[in-house]
CSV table of C-alpha atoms in Angstrom, one decimal:
chain,number,residue,atom,x,y,z
A,1,MET,CA,58.0,87.0,125.5
A,2,LYS,CA,57.7,90.6,124.5
A,3,LEU,CA,60.5,93.2,124.4
A,4,VAL,CA,60.5,95.1,127.4
A,5,LYS,CA,60.5,91.5,129.7
A,6,SER,CA,63.2,89.5,127.1
A,7,LEU,CA,66.0,92.8,127.7
A,8,MET,CA,65.1,92.7,131.2
A,9,ALA,CA,65.5,89.3,131.9
A,10,SER,CA,69.1,89.6,129.5
A,11,ALA,CA,70.0,92.3,131.9
A,12,VAL,CA,69.6,89.8,134.9
A,13,ILE,CA,71.0,87.1,133.5
A,14,ALA,CA,73.8,89.2,132.4
A,15,GLY,CA,74.2,90.9,136.1
A,16,SER,CA,74.0,87.5,137.8
A,17,LEU,CA,77.1,85.9,135.6
A,18,THR,CA,79.2,88.1,136.4
A,19,GLY,CA,81.0,86.4,139.4
A,20,ALA,CA,79.7,83.3,137.7
A,21,VAL,CA,82.2,83.5,134.4
A,22,VAL,CA,85.8,82.8,135.9
A,23,ALA,CA,84.9,78.9,137.0
A,24,GLN,CA,83.4,77.8,133.6
A,25,ASP,CA,85.4,76.0,130.7
A,26,LYS,CA,86.2,77.9,127.3
A,27,VAL,CA,82.9,77.7,125.4
A,28,THR,CA,82.3,78.6,121.6
A,29,ILE,CA,79.4,80.5,120.0
A,30,GLY,CA,78.7,80.6,116.4
A,31,VAL,CA,76.6,83.4,114.7
A,32,SER,CA,75.9,83.2,110.9
A,33,VAL,CA,73.9,85.6,109.5
A,34,PRO,CA,73.2,86.5,106.0
A,35,ALA,CA,75.3,89.0,104.1
A,36,ALA,CA,74.3,92.9,103.7
A,37,ASP,CA,72.2,92.4,101.0
A,38,HIS,CA,69.4,95.3,102.3
A,39,GLY,CA,69.4,97.9,104.8
A,40,TRP,CA,67.8,95.4,107.1
A,41,THR,CA,70.5,92.7,107.2
A,42,GLY,CA,73.3,95.7,107.2
A,43,GLY,CA,71.7,96.3,110.6
A,44,VAL,CA,71.8,92.4,111.8
A,45,ASN,CA,75.7,92.1,110.8
A,46,TYR,CA,75.6,95.7,112.5
A,47,PHE,CA,74.3,94.4,115.6
A,48,ALA,CA,75.7,91.0,115.9
A,49,GLN,CA,79.0,92.5,115.7
A,50,GLN,CA,78.5,95.3,118.6
A,51,ALA,CA,77.1,92.6,120.9
A,52,ILE,CA,80.0,89.6,120.2
A,53,ASP,CA,82.4,92.8,120.8
A,54,ARG,CA,80.6,93.7,124.2
A,55,LEU,CA,80.1,90.0,125.4
A,56,ALA,CA,83.5,88.9,124.6
A,57,THR,CA,84.9,92.1,126.8
A,58,THR,CA,82.8,90.8,129.4
A,59,TYR,CA,83.1,87.1,129.1
A,60,PRO,CA,86.8,86.2,127.8
A,61,ASP,CA,86.1,82.6,128.0
A,62,VAL,CA,83.6,83.2,125.3
A,63,GLU,CA,84.8,82.7,122.1
A,64,PHE,CA,82.7,83.9,119.1
A,65,VAL,CA,82.9,82.9,115.4
A,66,PHE,CA,81.0,85.0,113.3
A,67,ALA,CA,80.4,84.5,109.8
A,68,SER,CA,78.0,86.3,107.0
A,69,ALA,CA,76.7,84.7,104.5
A,70,PRO,CA,75.5,85.7,100.6
A,71,ASP,CA,73.2,82.6,99.9
A,72,ALA,CA,72.5,79.7,101.5
A,73,PRO,CA,74.7,76.7,100.5
A,74,LYS,CA,77.8,79.6,101.7
A,75,GLN,CA,75.8,79.6,105.4
A,76,ILE,CA,75.8,76.1,105.5
A,77,ALA,CA,78.9,75.4,104.5
A,78,ASP,CA,79.9,78.2,107.1
A,79,ILE,CA,78.2,76.1,110.2
A,80,GLU,CA,79.4,73.1,109.3
A,81,ASP,CA,82.6,74.5,109.1
A,82,MET,CA,81.8,75.9,112.9
A,83,VAL,CA,80.6,72.4,114.1
A,84,SER,CA,83.5,69.9,112.6
A,85,THR,CA,86.8,72.7,112.6
A,86,ARG,CA,85.5,75.4,115.2
A,87,GLY,CA,84.0,72.9,117.8
A,88,ILE,CA,81.2,75.6,118.8
A,89,ASP,CA,78.7,74.9,121.7
A,90,ALA,CA,76.0,76.8,120.6
A,91,LEU,CA,74.7,78.1,116.9
A,92,VAL,CA,72.9,81.4,116.7
A,93,ILE,CA,72.0,81.8,113.1
A,94,LEU,CA,69.5,83.8,110.9
A,95,PRO,CA,69.1,81.7,107.8
A,96,GLY,CA,68.8,83.4,105.1
A,97,ASP,CA,66.3,80.7,103.5
A,98,PRO,CA,65.1,78.5,106.0
A,99,ASP,CA,63.7,76.2,104.3
A,100,ALA,CA,66.8,75.1,102.3
A,101,MET,CA,68.8,75.4,105.6
A,102,THR,CA,66.4,73.8,107.6
A,103,SER,CA,68.2,70.0,107.4
A,104,ALA,CA,71.6,71.5,108.1
A,105,ILE,CA,70.9,73.4,110.9
A,106,LYS,CA,68.8,70.3,112.2
A,107,GLN,CA,72.3,68.4,112.0
A,108,VAL,CA,73.9,70.9,114.5
A,109,LYS,CA,71.5,70.3,116.5
A,110,ASP,CA,71.7,66.6,116.3
A,111,ALA,CA,74.9,67.1,117.5
A,112,GLY,CA,74.3,67.9,120.6
A,113,LYS,CA,74.6,71.8,120.2
A,114,PHE,CA,72.2,74.5,121.4
A,115,VAL,CA,70.7,76.1,118.6
A,116,THR,CA,68.9,79.8,118.3
A,117,VAL,CA,66.8,80.2,115.6
A,118,VAL,CA,66.6,84.2,114.6
A,119,ASP,CA,63.7,85.4,112.9
A,120,ARG,CA,62.9,83.0,110.4
A,121,GLN,CA,61.6,80.0,111.2
A,122,LEU,CA,62.6,76.5,109.8
A,123,SER,CA,60.5,74.4,107.6
A,124,ILE,CA,60.3,71.6,110.9
A,125,ASP,CA,58.9,72.7,114.0
A,126,GLY,CA,61.6,71.9,117.2
A,127,VAL,CA,64.7,72.1,115.7
A,128,GLU,CA,65.7,74.9,117.6
A,129,ASP,CA,65.8,75.4,121.5
A,130,LEU,CA,65.2,79.2,121.6
A,131,TYR,CA,63.5,81.0,119.1
A,132,VAL,CA,63.9,85.2,118.8
A,133,ALA,CA,61.6,87.2,116.4
A,134,GLY,CA,59.9,90.5,116.0
A,135,ASP,CA,55.7,90.1,116.3
A,136,ASN,CA,55.3,89.4,112.3
A,137,PRO,CA,51.7,89.1,112.4
A,138,GLY,CA,51.6,92.4,114.7
A,139,LEU,CA,53.6,94.1,112.1
A,140,GLY,CA,50.7,93.5,109.6
A,141,ALA,CA,48.1,94.6,112.1
A,142,ASN,CA,49.9,97.6,113.2
A,143,ALA,CA,50.0,98.6,110.2
A,144,ALA,CA,46.2,97.6,109.5
A,145,ALA,CA,45.3,99.3,111.6
A,146,TYR,CA,46.7,102.7,110.7
A,147,ILE,CA,45.4,102.6,107.3
A,148,LYS,CA,42.0,101.4,109.0
A,149,GLU,CA,41.9,104.1,110.5
A,150,SER,CA,43.0,106.7,108.1
A,151,LEU,CA,40.8,105.8,105.7
A,152,PRO,CA,37.4,105.6,107.5
A,153,ASP,CA,35.5,105.7,104.4
A,154,GLY,CA,38.1,103.1,102.7
A,155,GLY,CA,39.6,103.4,99.5
A,156,ASN,CA,42.1,101.3,97.4
A,157,ILE,CA,45.4,100.4,98.3
A,158,VAL,CA,48.5,97.9,97.1
A,159,ILE,CA,50.9,96.0,98.9
A,160,LEU,CA,54.3,95.2,98.8
A,161,ARG,CA,55.7,91.8,100.2
A,162,GLY,CA,58.9,90.6,101.0
A,163,LEU,CA,60.0,87.0,100.0
A,164,PRO,CA,57.7,84.2,99.3
A,165,ILE,CA,58.6,82.5,103.4
A,166,PRO,CA,57.1,82.2,106.1
A,167,ILE,CA,57.5,85.9,108.4
A,168,ASP,CA,56.0,87.6,105.0
A,169,GLN,CA,52.8,84.8,104.8
A,170,GLN,CA,52.8,86.0,108.8
A,171,ARG,CA,52.5,89.7,108.3
A,172,PHE,CA,50.0,89.6,105.4
A,173,ASP,CA,47.4,87.4,107.3
A,174,GLY,CA,48.2,89.8,109.9
A,175,PHE,CA,47.3,92.6,107.8
A,176,MET,CA,44.8,91.0,105.7
A,177,ALA,CA,42.6,90.0,109.5
A,178,GLY,CA,43.3,93.7,110.4
A,179,ILE,CA,41.3,95.5,107.3
A,180,GLU,CA,38.2,93.2,107.6
A,181,GLY,CA,35.3,94.9,107.8
A,182,SER,CA,36.4,97.7,106.4
A,183,ASN,CA,35.6,99.5,102.7
A,184,ILE,CA,39.3,99.2,101.5
A,185,THR,CA,40.1,97.3,98.4
A,186,VAL,CA,43.7,95.4,98.0
A,187,LEU,CA,43.8,96.4,94.4
A,188,ASP,CA,47.3,93.8,94.1
A,189,ASP,CA,50.2,92.8,96.0
A,190,GLU,CA,53.7,91.7,94.7
A,191,PHE,CA,56.8,90.7,96.0
A,192,ALA,CA,59.2,93.2,95.9
A,193,ASN,CA,62.0,91.0,97.7
A,194,TRP,CA,62.4,93.3,100.5
A,195,ASN,CA,64.9,95.8,98.1
A,196,ARG,CA,64.5,99.3,97.0
A,197,ASP,CA,65.3,98.2,93.1
A,198,ASP,CA,62.4,95.7,93.1
A,199,GLY,CA,60.4,98.2,95.3
A,200,PHE,CA,60.4,101.0,92.7
A,201,LYS,CA,59.7,98.6,90.2
A,202,VAL,CA,56.9,97.1,91.5
A,203,MET,CA,55.3,100.5,92.6
A,204,GLN,CA,56.2,102.0,89.0
A,205,ASP,CA,53.7,98.9,87.6
A,206,PHE,CA,51.0,99.1,90.4
A,207,LEU,CA,51.1,103.3,89.3
A,208,THR,CA,50.6,102.7,85.6
A,209,ARG,CA,47.8,100.2,86.3
A,210,PHE,CA,45.8,101.7,88.6
A,211,PRO,CA,45.0,105.7,88.9
A,212,ASP,CA,43.3,105.9,91.6
A,213,ILE,CA,45.8,104.7,95.4
A,214,LYS,CA,45.0,106.1,98.7
A,215,ALA,CA,48.1,103.9,100.2
A,216,VAL,CA,50.2,101.5,100.1
A,217,TRP,CA,51.4,99.1,102.6
A,218,THR,CA,55.3,97.8,102.5
A,219,GLN,CA,56.5,94.9,104.5
A,220,ASP,CA,59.8,96.7,104.7
A,221,ASP,CA,61.4,100.0,104.3
A,222,ASP,CA,63.7,99.0,102.1
A,223,ILE,CA,61.0,98.5,99.9
A,224,SER,CA,59.3,101.8,100.9
A,225,LEU,CA,62.5,103.7,99.9
A,226,GLY,CA,61.8,102.3,96.1
A,227,ALA,CA,58.5,103.0,96.1
A,228,ILE,CA,58.8,106.4,97.9
A,229,GLU,CA,60.8,107.3,94.8
A,230,ALA,CA,58.5,105.9,92.1
A,231,ILE,CA,56.0,108.1,93.4
A,232,LYS,CA,57.7,111.0,93.7
A,233,GLN,CA,58.8,110.7,89.8
A,234,ALA,CA,55.3,109.8,88.8
A,235,GLY,CA,54.2,113.0,91.2
A,236,ARG,CA,51.5,111.1,92.5
A,237,GLU,CA,52.9,111.7,96.0
A,238,GLY,CA,49.9,113.9,97.2
A,239,GLU,CA,47.3,111.2,96.5
A,240,MET,CA,48.6,108.4,98.8
A,241,PHE,CA,50.7,107.4,102.1
A,242,ILE,CA,52.8,104.5,102.8
A,243,VAL,CA,53.0,102.1,105.6
A,244,GLY,CA,56.8,100.9,106.0
A,245,GLY,CA,57.9,98.0,108.5
A,246,ALA,CA,61.6,98.0,110.1
A,247,GLY,CA,62.3,101.3,111.9
A,248,MET,CA,64.9,102.3,109.1
A,249,GLN,CA,66.3,105.2,110.5
A,250,GLN,CA,65.8,107.4,107.1
A,251,ILE,CA,62.1,106.6,107.6
A,252,LEU,CA,62.3,107.1,110.9
A,253,GLN,CA,63.3,110.7,110.8
A,254,ALA,CA,60.8,111.4,108.2
A,255,VAL,CA,57.9,110.2,110.4
A,256,ALA,CA,59.7,112.4,113.0
A,257,ASN,CA,59.5,115.4,110.9
A,258,GLY,CA,56.1,114.5,109.6
A,259,ASP,CA,56.4,113.8,106.6
A,260,ALA,CA,53.2,113.3,104.5
A,261,LEU,CA,54.0,110.4,102.5
A,262,THR,CA,55.8,108.6,105.2
A,263,PRO,CA,53.3,109.3,108.2
A,264,VAL,CA,54.8,106.4,110.2
A,265,ASP,CA,56.4,102.9,110.2
A,266,VAL,CA,56.0,99.7,112.4
A,267,SER,CA,59.6,98.5,114.4
A,268,TYR,CA,61.1,95.1,113.5
A,269,SER,CA,64.4,96.0,114.5
A,270,PRO,CA,67.4,94.2,113.5
A,271,ALA,CA,69.1,94.2,117.6
A,272,MET,CA,67.0,91.1,118.2
A,273,ILE,CA,70.0,89.2,116.3
A,274,ALA,CA,72.0,91.0,119.7
A,275,THR,CA,69.1,89.8,122.2
A,276,ALA,CA,69.5,85.8,120.7
A,277,ILE,CA,73.4,86.2,120.7
A,278,GLU,CA,72.9,87.5,124.7
A,279,LEU,CA,70.3,85.0,125.6
A,280,THR,CA,71.9,82.5,124.2
A,281,THR,CA,75.3,83.2,126.2
A,282,SER,CA,74.0,83.2,129.6
A,283,HIS,CA,72.9,79.9,128.7
A,284,LEU,CA,75.7,78.1,128.3
A,285,VAL,CA,78.2,80.5,130.4
A,286,GLY,CA,75.7,80.0,133.6
A,287,GLY,CA,73.4,77.3,132.3
A,288,ILE,CA,70.3,79.5,132.3
A,289,HIS,CA,67.4,78.1,131.0
A,290,VAL,CA,66.3,80.4,128.1
A,291,ASP,CA,64.9,77.9,126.0
A,292,GLY,CA,61.5,78.8,124.1
A,293,ARG,CA,60.6,81.5,122.0
A,294,TYR,CA,61.2,85.0,122.7
A,295,ILE,CA,58.8,87.7,120.4
A,296,LEU,CA,59.9,91.6,120.6
A,297,ASP,CA,57.1,93.9,120.1
A,298,SER,CA,56.3,95.8,116.8
A,299,THR,CA,55.8,99.0,117.5
A,300,LEU,CA,53.7,101.9,115.6
A,301,ILE,CA,56.5,104.5,115.2
A,302,THR,CA,54.5,108.2,114.8
A,303,LYS,CA,55.8,111.8,115.0
A,304,ASP,CA,55.0,111.7,119.1
A,305,ASN,CA,57.7,108.6,119.5
A,306,ALA,CA,59.8,108.6,116.9
A,307,ALA,CA,62.6,110.3,118.7
A,308,GLU,CA,62.9,107.3,120.8
A,309,PHE,CA,63.9,105.2,117.8
A,310,LEU,CA,66.0,107.1,116.1
A,311,ASP,CA,69.7,105.9,116.7
A,312,PRO,CA,72.3,108.0,114.8
A,313,SER,CA,75.2,105.0,115.4
A,314,SER,CA,72.4,102.8,113.6
A,315,PRO,CA,73.4,101.5,110.1
A,316,PHE,CA,69.7,100.8,109.4
């Protein structure tokens, strides 16, 4: 399900439940996310808390237990406590390390709880009741389409990836499929761990090794910020352009301003956590059938439409 359809469904469900909440017993929803170790997860924390505050006011019979964890062991401990101590009826989780956490999340499901997984897929299919994520293959494909169109005669590019987890591979595969049939050459791709410092280091290495780079694809706007800094320090900003991903406000403002180094971005909003919490609440409060997969569009953001994505209140 695409973004517009998902949000419309949420709105309809929310509107239909206003009179039904009074009749419901108290329910408890656990929300577990990674700590804000980079801009995107900072946005996840922000939008999760916004959704919780809004829904707690609308539905006083719903209690939310929110936890933010710096690593997988702490996140596992948090969800175990939510089940054993807080007695949650449902879990909404964005797993920091999905491979390490699949078993613990399966135990929550086996305990009879409704499980919503956000963004990062587990290593076992079918554990979760509901999966909410952005269009990862589409993020890569949209970036590839723009670069391919911008370099009709081909050229050398470099890729700064995220982490070695499934969503990274989906983005990478979507990108590589998108540049098939072109004369674009990928000089190298390296993991930059979705953070600015590693983006700077990886881009510095690329700039040292490759005298001719026409374009840079990064899987995340935090990585883009590091890459931009490295390019500017090397005095090579006139030689290439960057296509990032996620929709960080700082990058979107540059796109809106017509910055030549960052002419476009591809959306992958951390607000997906709010959609996941809203849908899970709708299921528990009104018995609405919401299981399955909700995939939110990844949209190419240009100077022409950047204003639609700018949000001064967002920390990301």
